[in-house]
Amino acid sequence: MEMTGSAEADSPDREAAGAAGAVLVPKLPQVEFSLACRELAAPARERKPNAVVQIAIINTQEQSLTAYSCTEIVEGTRDPLFLTGVTFPPEYRICEETRVKLTVYDVKDKSQENRSFLGYTTFSVGDLLKSKEQQLTLSLRTSDGANTVGAIVVSRLKMGEIEDGEVDHIAADARGQKCTLVCESLHGTTNDKDKSPLMNAVFKNPVCKVYRFQTVDCKWMLVREQMAECTLSFSIPKQLITLYIQEDMRRIQELKDLGDLSPHWDNLRKEVIAHYGQLISSYQETLTELNKLSGSSFKPSCSKSEKFLEFIPINLHTQRMQVTCPKKTDACYDVVTVGAPAAHFQGFKNGGLQRLLNRFEAEKKNFSTAYQCIYYSPENTAKAKEVLTSISQLQPLISTLADQLMQAAQQHSPDRLKGALKTLSDKTEQFVHALKDELVKNALLALHTARPGYVSKSKPAVCNNVEENEVRPKEDGPAPLKRQGSIPHHSEYDEEEWDRVWANVAKSLNCIIAMVDRLQEHDNNNQEPASEQTLADVITSHSPGDWQEQIYPLVVTLKDCVTEVVDRATKSMTFVLLQEAACSIPQGLFLRQRRDIVFSQALAALACGFVMKLYAGVEDKGFLQQLHLVGLIAQFESLLSTYSEEIGMLEDMEVGISDLQRVTFKITEAKSDDPGDLQPIVSGRRDYYTVEVPLPSEVFQVLPEEIKEGKPLQVYPVLFNVGINQQQTLAERFGDISSQERINQKNFEILDGYYKSLSDKVPLQYLPCFQTQTDLKELLETLGQNIVTKKRKNVEILWLAGTICRRLNGIRFTSCKSAKDRTSMSVTLEQCALLRDEHELNKDYFVRALDCMRSGLTQGEGGQWDDPETGSAAENKPTSRHFYPVALLLVSSHLLVVWLILSLALLLAKYH
């Protein structure tokens, strides 16, 4: 598992458990201990040792050793105190008879070859547990056992206890520990049984590290880093690919349903359908390959070149830092780390989505002329897709509401009838409003001109007039609606026909409203004393079938009107999209595929962050109120440079994050606590997606009514980018950073708008409280000033944006190319800064805490070092680099120019 910060590559701890678990019974509760050495023998007179301890489990049955973990290096002392301890969770089936071997090495640098053995010792877990002081002092022996080279102190550490202990109780590291990750609320415990199904459903293979750092008042804070993979890395993309296939198959059927077209348009239709078929075939192959995978929860960066994994986000992980301080409330800080959402497999030779889309729109008019198509602007195309989306959502809803109205009439229930009518009226008006657009009318005319045998209009066509179709209440009910014929093929086209068909929906609704009003008025009159009525009137007025009989014809008419409008509107909007697709083949469909890939990665990350935030806040009433009244901010922090291929990644990421504005979330009640029933479900089409997040029944029932009723929950994605690597230095000196400036300015406006909306609807006291009480408005002003300020590598933008996001109770994401080096540096620096600013971390411990969190030592056999870019030391070969340290070259401008020319030449040679 590729990790950021304190996490590491595939941990062999689970292998250790598997090797020893068969015989290590009965298991004990979690056992943790810290380590410290005393009077280590110096390996050479000129220097003191740089000590590191390797921990291994002795398998007494097989007489073998299983490497378990390693501490960090403590340099230049004979009495090292290790921040990294050892944890044996209950899952590892450790018993009192389990024997542990501790081996101390002197490490000159981070490589396997420069490590020398100092001494070792062994002990049993039972010895530690039974010791009176919960501490063992053991002699370190040489390999032949003849001499001692110092001592090692093993001190048991009980989790959750904050003591004013000695320095040798500094910290413990629970590397590889399987612990609860995101199912804890801020005041919850790791043993909360009610929330464990949530964690098991979505988050897998958790890894935990624990430290104790000193505060400014010489107390000890307990810091727990928790990290996990997310099953949504694969489940969300697979659902999206399925939806893509279904949508494109529907589009093909809609194109076929257009009916007869002239030879020119029919040939274009066949060509478009053929390209859609190729896209569907490609997606089906990808989905088949993904379904073959089992057990995978994330995609490592080394798999970027795998085509069938291009929809999967790179290195998607969740990370939480939980802090426990004396006399203070526990605090949690969450972040999602993910590689930049981009089409890495397709490459960035011609740029990313933003540049490609702009270039495509500029050339689209020429394409439309060449293909003899009508040019539709991006706004019109988006409107056509919006109309199709509204139709697909509203037509079945109107039909269902009409049936509910009939049921209320059958039950003779005035209250239910009134409520059903109001809902039906609202949705029907929404339906009519969605189609009240000149684009639909113009597209119908354009479709008519594409029919075989089209003739120009010279005189008014003979059509059904509106008076014949007008629906009005009569004593015996409304006149039946005369269905409009299909769009004429061989006759002149009446441009006013659509207005009549569209208006009939509203008229039929008005007829139903008038009938219901009349029935209710008649019912009220029937409440008078019976002596004033005839016996026949009384019997008739209370006939339960009377209302239904009178409303039924009107409901049928409404459904017929809606069906007629849907048929015409669907064909007209499909014709618009046909022209867009026809004049953009094959570039348009290529861009659609690229956009699908980027959006899939972005949505998987967003869904992961939303679920993590929701699980943590289900008991926070202020958070839930913010969630349904305004929504959440989702802040993506990007560390990509604006140079070379990374600018293409940034252009992809910009479009992918922006497309997340089309996504809403909905909370539903799960059928059971089974992990399969707790998986988020994606529905919708490319213009609008909904992610349903199921919660167990006992959790769902305590949510606000608005959320339980299925109110769509909004998320406002914002992206801030500041390049920080050497390539960004080149971009700022010789390149163009305008895209970064534009992105930051655009997303600042979104963030500022969200804050204003939140201030109007939610009391700010519901937001999280922080030690640093800087006003949010002041932070936003400072962020705005930094964005417009011309400053190289202005990381203050990222720090301010992250701070504002946390203050706004938002979701934090951190990305770079592969979510490794730069991402881990950013996350660990932010964590230590939070400990300093919010929890009074002793300044003497800041660098030590940072180094410990950034430790890259694996727990593999032999204590190899893990390199974030190249893997373990066994495979740590020098990599080819074209970009040498800029600082050395800046001494001479001539050298810099020569270096730049050589680097470009090497890159060009590589691509050729």
PDB file of N, CA and C in Angstrom, residues 390-429:
ATOM      1  N   SER A 390     -34.213  16.746 -17.368  1.00  0.00           N
ATOM      2  CA  SER A 390     -35.465  17.126 -16.695  1.00  0.00           C
ATOM      3  C   SER A 390     -36.613  16.234 -17.144  1.00  0.00           C
ATOM      4  N   ILE A 391     -36.650  15.946 -18.420  1.00  0.00           N
ATOM      5  CA  ILE A 391     -37.722  15.083 -18.940  1.00  0.00           C
ATOM      6  C   ILE A 391     -37.642  13.699 -18.306  1.00  0.00           C
ATOM      7  N   SER A 392     -36.449  13.133 -18.285  1.00  0.00           N
ATOM      8  CA  SER A 392     -36.294  11.775 -17.756  1.00  0.00           C
ATOM      9  C   SER A 392     -36.634  11.696 -16.275  1.00  0.00           C
ATOM     10  N   GLN A 393     -36.459  12.791 -15.569  1.00  0.00           N
ATOM     11  CA  GLN A 393     -36.762  12.793 -14.129  1.00  0.00           C
ATOM     12  C   GLN A 393     -38.220  13.120 -13.847  1.00  0.00           C
ATOM     13  N   LEU A 394     -38.772  14.074 -14.591  1.00  0.00           N
ATOM     14  CA  LEU A 394     -40.094  14.598 -14.254  1.00  0.00           C
ATOM     15  C   LEU A 394     -41.241  13.775 -14.824  1.00  0.00           C
ATOM     16  N   GLN A 395     -41.088  13.199 -15.992  1.00  0.00           N
ATOM     17  CA  GLN A 395     -42.214  12.455 -16.565  1.00  0.00           C
ATOM     18  C   GLN A 395     -42.659  11.299 -15.666  1.00  0.00           C
ATOM     19  N   PRO A 396     -41.746  10.404 -15.235  1.00  0.00           N
ATOM     20  CA  PRO A 396     -42.219   9.334 -14.347  1.00  0.00           C
ATOM     21  C   PRO A 396     -42.724   9.862 -13.009  1.00  0.00           C
ATOM     22  N   LEU A 397     -42.164  10.979 -12.548  1.00  0.00           N
ATOM     23  CA  LEU A 397     -42.618  11.547 -11.279  1.00  0.00           C
ATOM     24  C   LEU A 397     -44.040  12.084 -11.412  1.00  0.00           C
ATOM     25  N   ILE A 398     -44.331  12.763 -12.504  1.00  0.00           N
ATOM     26  CA  ILE A 398     -45.687  13.280 -12.725  1.00  0.00           C
ATOM     27  C   ILE A 398     -46.677  12.128 -12.826  1.00  0.00           C
ATOM     28  N   SER A 399     -46.296  11.071 -13.503  1.00  0.00           N
ATOM     29  CA  SER A 399     -47.175   9.908 -13.628  1.00  0.00           C
ATOM     30  C   SER A 399     -47.474   9.298 -12.258  1.00  0.00           C
ATOM     31  N   THR A 400     -46.445   9.186 -11.431  1.00  0.00           N
ATOM     32  CA  THR A 400     -46.635   8.631 -10.085  1.00  0.00           C
ATOM     33  C   THR A 400     -47.531   9.528  -9.242  1.00  0.00           C
ATOM     34  N   LEU A 401     -47.315  10.832  -9.312  1.00  0.00           N
ATOM     35  CA  LEU A 401     -48.123  11.778  -8.523  1.00  0.00           C
ATOM     36  C   LEU A 401     -49.573  11.779  -8.994  1.00  0.00           C
ATOM     37  N   ALA A 402     -49.771  11.615 -10.295  1.00  0.00           N
ATOM     38  CA  ALA A 402     -51.143  11.539 -10.807  1.00  0.00           C
ATOM     39  C   ALA A 402     -51.856  10.305 -10.275  1.00  0.00           C
ATOM     40  N   ASP A 403     -51.140   9.198 -10.181  1.00  0.00           N
ATOM     41  CA  ASP A 403     -51.733   7.977  -9.602  1.00  0.00           C
ATOM     42  C   ASP A 403     -52.068   8.179  -8.127  1.00  0.00           C
ATOM     43  N   GLN A 404     -51.205   8.899  -7.410  1.00  0.00           N
ATOM     44  CA  GLN A 404     -51.488   9.178  -5.998  1.00  0.00           C
ATOM     45  C   GLN A 404     -52.728  10.059  -5.859  1.00  0.00           C
ATOM     46  N   LEU A 405     -52.906  10.984  -6.787  1.00  0.00           N
ATOM     47  CA  LEU A 405     -54.109  11.812  -6.775  1.00  0.00           C
ATOM     48  C   LEU A 405     -55.350  10.948  -6.974  1.00  0.00           C
ATOM     49  N   MET A 406     -55.261   9.966  -7.848  1.00  0.00           N
ATOM     50  CA  MET A 406     -56.371   9.067  -8.069  1.00  0.00           C
ATOM     51  C   MET A 406     -56.687   8.243  -6.822  1.00  0.00           C
ATOM     52  N   GLN A 407     -55.654   7.812  -6.127  1.00  0.00           N
ATOM     53  CA  GLN A 407     -55.870   7.043  -4.894  1.00  0.00           C
ATOM     54  C   GLN A 407     -56.561   7.882  -3.833  1.00  0.00           C
ATOM     55  N   ALA A 408     -56.140   9.148  -3.720  1.00  0.00           N
ATOM     56  CA  ALA A 408     -56.783  10.046  -2.751  1.00  0.00           C
ATOM     57  C   ALA A 408     -58.248  10.276  -3.113  1.00  0.00           C
ATOM     58  N   ALA A 409     -58.529  10.378  -4.416  1.00  0.00           N
ATOM     59  CA  ALA A 409     -59.920  10.557  -4.845  1.00  0.00           C
ATOM     60  C   ALA A 409     -60.742   9.311  -4.549  1.00  0.00           C
ATOM     61  N   GLN A 410     -60.121   8.145  -4.754  1.00  0.00           N
ATOM     62  CA  GLN A 410     -60.834   6.901  -4.485  1.00  0.00           C
ATOM     63  C   GLN A 410     -61.179   6.774  -3.005  1.00  0.00           C
ATOM     64  N   GLN A 411     -60.281   7.244  -2.134  1.00  0.00           N
ATOM     65  CA  GLN A 411     -60.504   7.162  -0.687  1.00  0.00           C
ATOM     66  C   GLN A 411     -61.389   8.288  -0.170  1.00  0.00           C
ATOM     67  N   HIS A 412     -61.757   9.208  -1.075  1.00  0.00           N
ATOM     68  CA  HIS A 412     -62.646  10.310  -0.695  1.00  0.00           C
ATOM     69  C   HIS A 412     -62.045  11.104   0.469  1.00  0.00           C
ATOM     70  N   SER A 413     -60.727  11.358   0.401  1.00  0.00           N
ATOM     71  CA  SER A 413     -60.013  12.057   1.470  1.00  0.00           C
ATOM     72  C   SER A 413     -59.671  13.461   1.010  1.00  0.00           C
ATOM     73  N   PRO A 414     -60.374  14.491   1.482  1.00  0.00           N
ATOM     74  CA  PRO A 414     -60.110  15.869   1.031  1.00  0.00           C
ATOM     75  C   PRO A 414     -58.680  16.325   1.324  1.00  0.00           C
ATOM     76  N   ASP A 415     -58.163  15.989   2.505  1.00  0.00           N
ATOM     77  CA  ASP A 415     -56.813  16.431   2.870  1.00  0.00           C
ATOM     78  C   ASP A 415     -55.761  15.787   1.965  1.00  0.00           C
ATOM     79  N   ARG A 416     -55.850  14.478   1.772  1.00  0.00           N
ATOM     80  CA  ARG A 416     -54.880  13.801   0.911  1.00  0.00           C
ATOM     81  C   ARG A 416     -55.009  14.284  -0.525  1.00  0.00           C
ATOM     82  N   LEU A 417     -56.236  14.533  -0.955  1.00  0.00           N
ATOM     83  CA  LEU A 417     -56.459  15.012  -2.305  1.00  0.00           C
ATOM     84  C   LEU A 417     -55.814  16.379  -2.503  1.00  0.00           C
ATOM     85  N   LYS A 418     -55.967  17.236  -1.523  1.00  0.00           N
ATOM     86  CA  LYS A 418     -55.384  18.576  -1.613  1.00  0.00           C
ATOM     87  C   LYS A 418     -53.860  18.508  -1.634  1.00  0.00           C
ATOM     88  N   GLY A 419     -53.290  17.662  -0.760  1.00  0.00           N
ATOM     89  CA  GLY A 419     -51.834  17.537  -0.725  1.00  0.00           C
ATOM     90  C   GLY A 419     -51.266  16.941  -2.001  1.00  0.00           C
ATOM     91  N   ALA A 420     -51.936  15.895  -2.525  1.00  0.00           N
ATOM     92  CA  ALA A 420     -51.465  15.270  -3.766  1.00  0.00           C
ATOM     93  C   ALA A 420     -51.561  16.241  -4.936  1.00  0.00           C
ATOM     94  N   LEU A 421     -52.633  17.052  -4.959  1.00  0.00           N
ATOM     95  CA  LEU A 421     -52.794  18.010  -6.046  1.00  0.00           C
ATOM     96  C   LEU A 421     -51.710  19.084  -6.000  1.00  0.00           C
ATOM     97  N   LYS A 422     -51.359  19.526  -4.807  1.00  0.00           N
ATOM     98  CA  LYS A 422     -50.319  20.560  -4.691  1.00  0.00           C
ATOM     99  C   LYS A 422     -48.975  20.042  -5.217  1.00  0.00           C
ATOM    100  N   THR A 423     -48.620  18.830  -4.823  1.00  0.00           N
ATOM    101  CA  THR A 423     -47.351  18.258  -5.290  1.00  0.00           C
ATOM    102  C   THR A 423     -47.367  18.059  -6.793  1.00  0.00           C
ATOM    103  N   LEU A 424     -48.489  17.553  -7.312  1.00  0.00           N
ATOM    104  CA  LEU A 424     -48.612  17.352  -8.755  1.00  0.00           C
ATOM    105  C   LEU A 424     -48.511  18.686  -9.495  1.00  0.00           C
ATOM    106  N   SER A 425     -49.128  19.719  -8.956  1.00  0.00           N
ATOM    107  CA  SER A 425     -49.083  21.036  -9.600  1.00  0.00           C
ATOM    108  C   SER A 425     -47.661  21.575  -9.639  1.00  0.00           C
ATOM    109  N   ASP A 426     -46.946  21.435  -8.526  1.00  0.00           N
ATOM    110  CA  ASP A 426     -45.569  21.949  -8.470  1.00  0.00           C
ATOM    111  C   ASP A 426     -44.687  21.262  -9.510  1.00  0.00           C
ATOM    112  N   LYS A 427     -44.772  19.933  -9.590  1.00  0.00           N
ATOM    113  CA  LYS A 427     -43.910  19.207 -10.521  1.00  0.00           C
ATOM    114  C   LYS A 427     -44.320  19.444 -11.981  1.00  0.00           C
ATOM    115  N   THR A 428     -45.617  19.584 -12.223  1.00  0.00           N
ATOM    116  CA  THR A 428     -46.056  19.848 -13.593  1.00  0.00           C
ATOM    117  C   THR A 428     -45.618  21.236 -14.040  1.00  0.00           C
ATOM    118  N   GLU A 429     -45.735  22.223 -13.154  1.00  0.00           N
ATOM    119  CA  GLU A 429     -45.254  23.559 -13.480  1.00  0.00           C
ATOM    120  C   GLU A 429     -43.757  23.561 -13.730  1.00  0.00           C
TER     121      GLU A 429
END
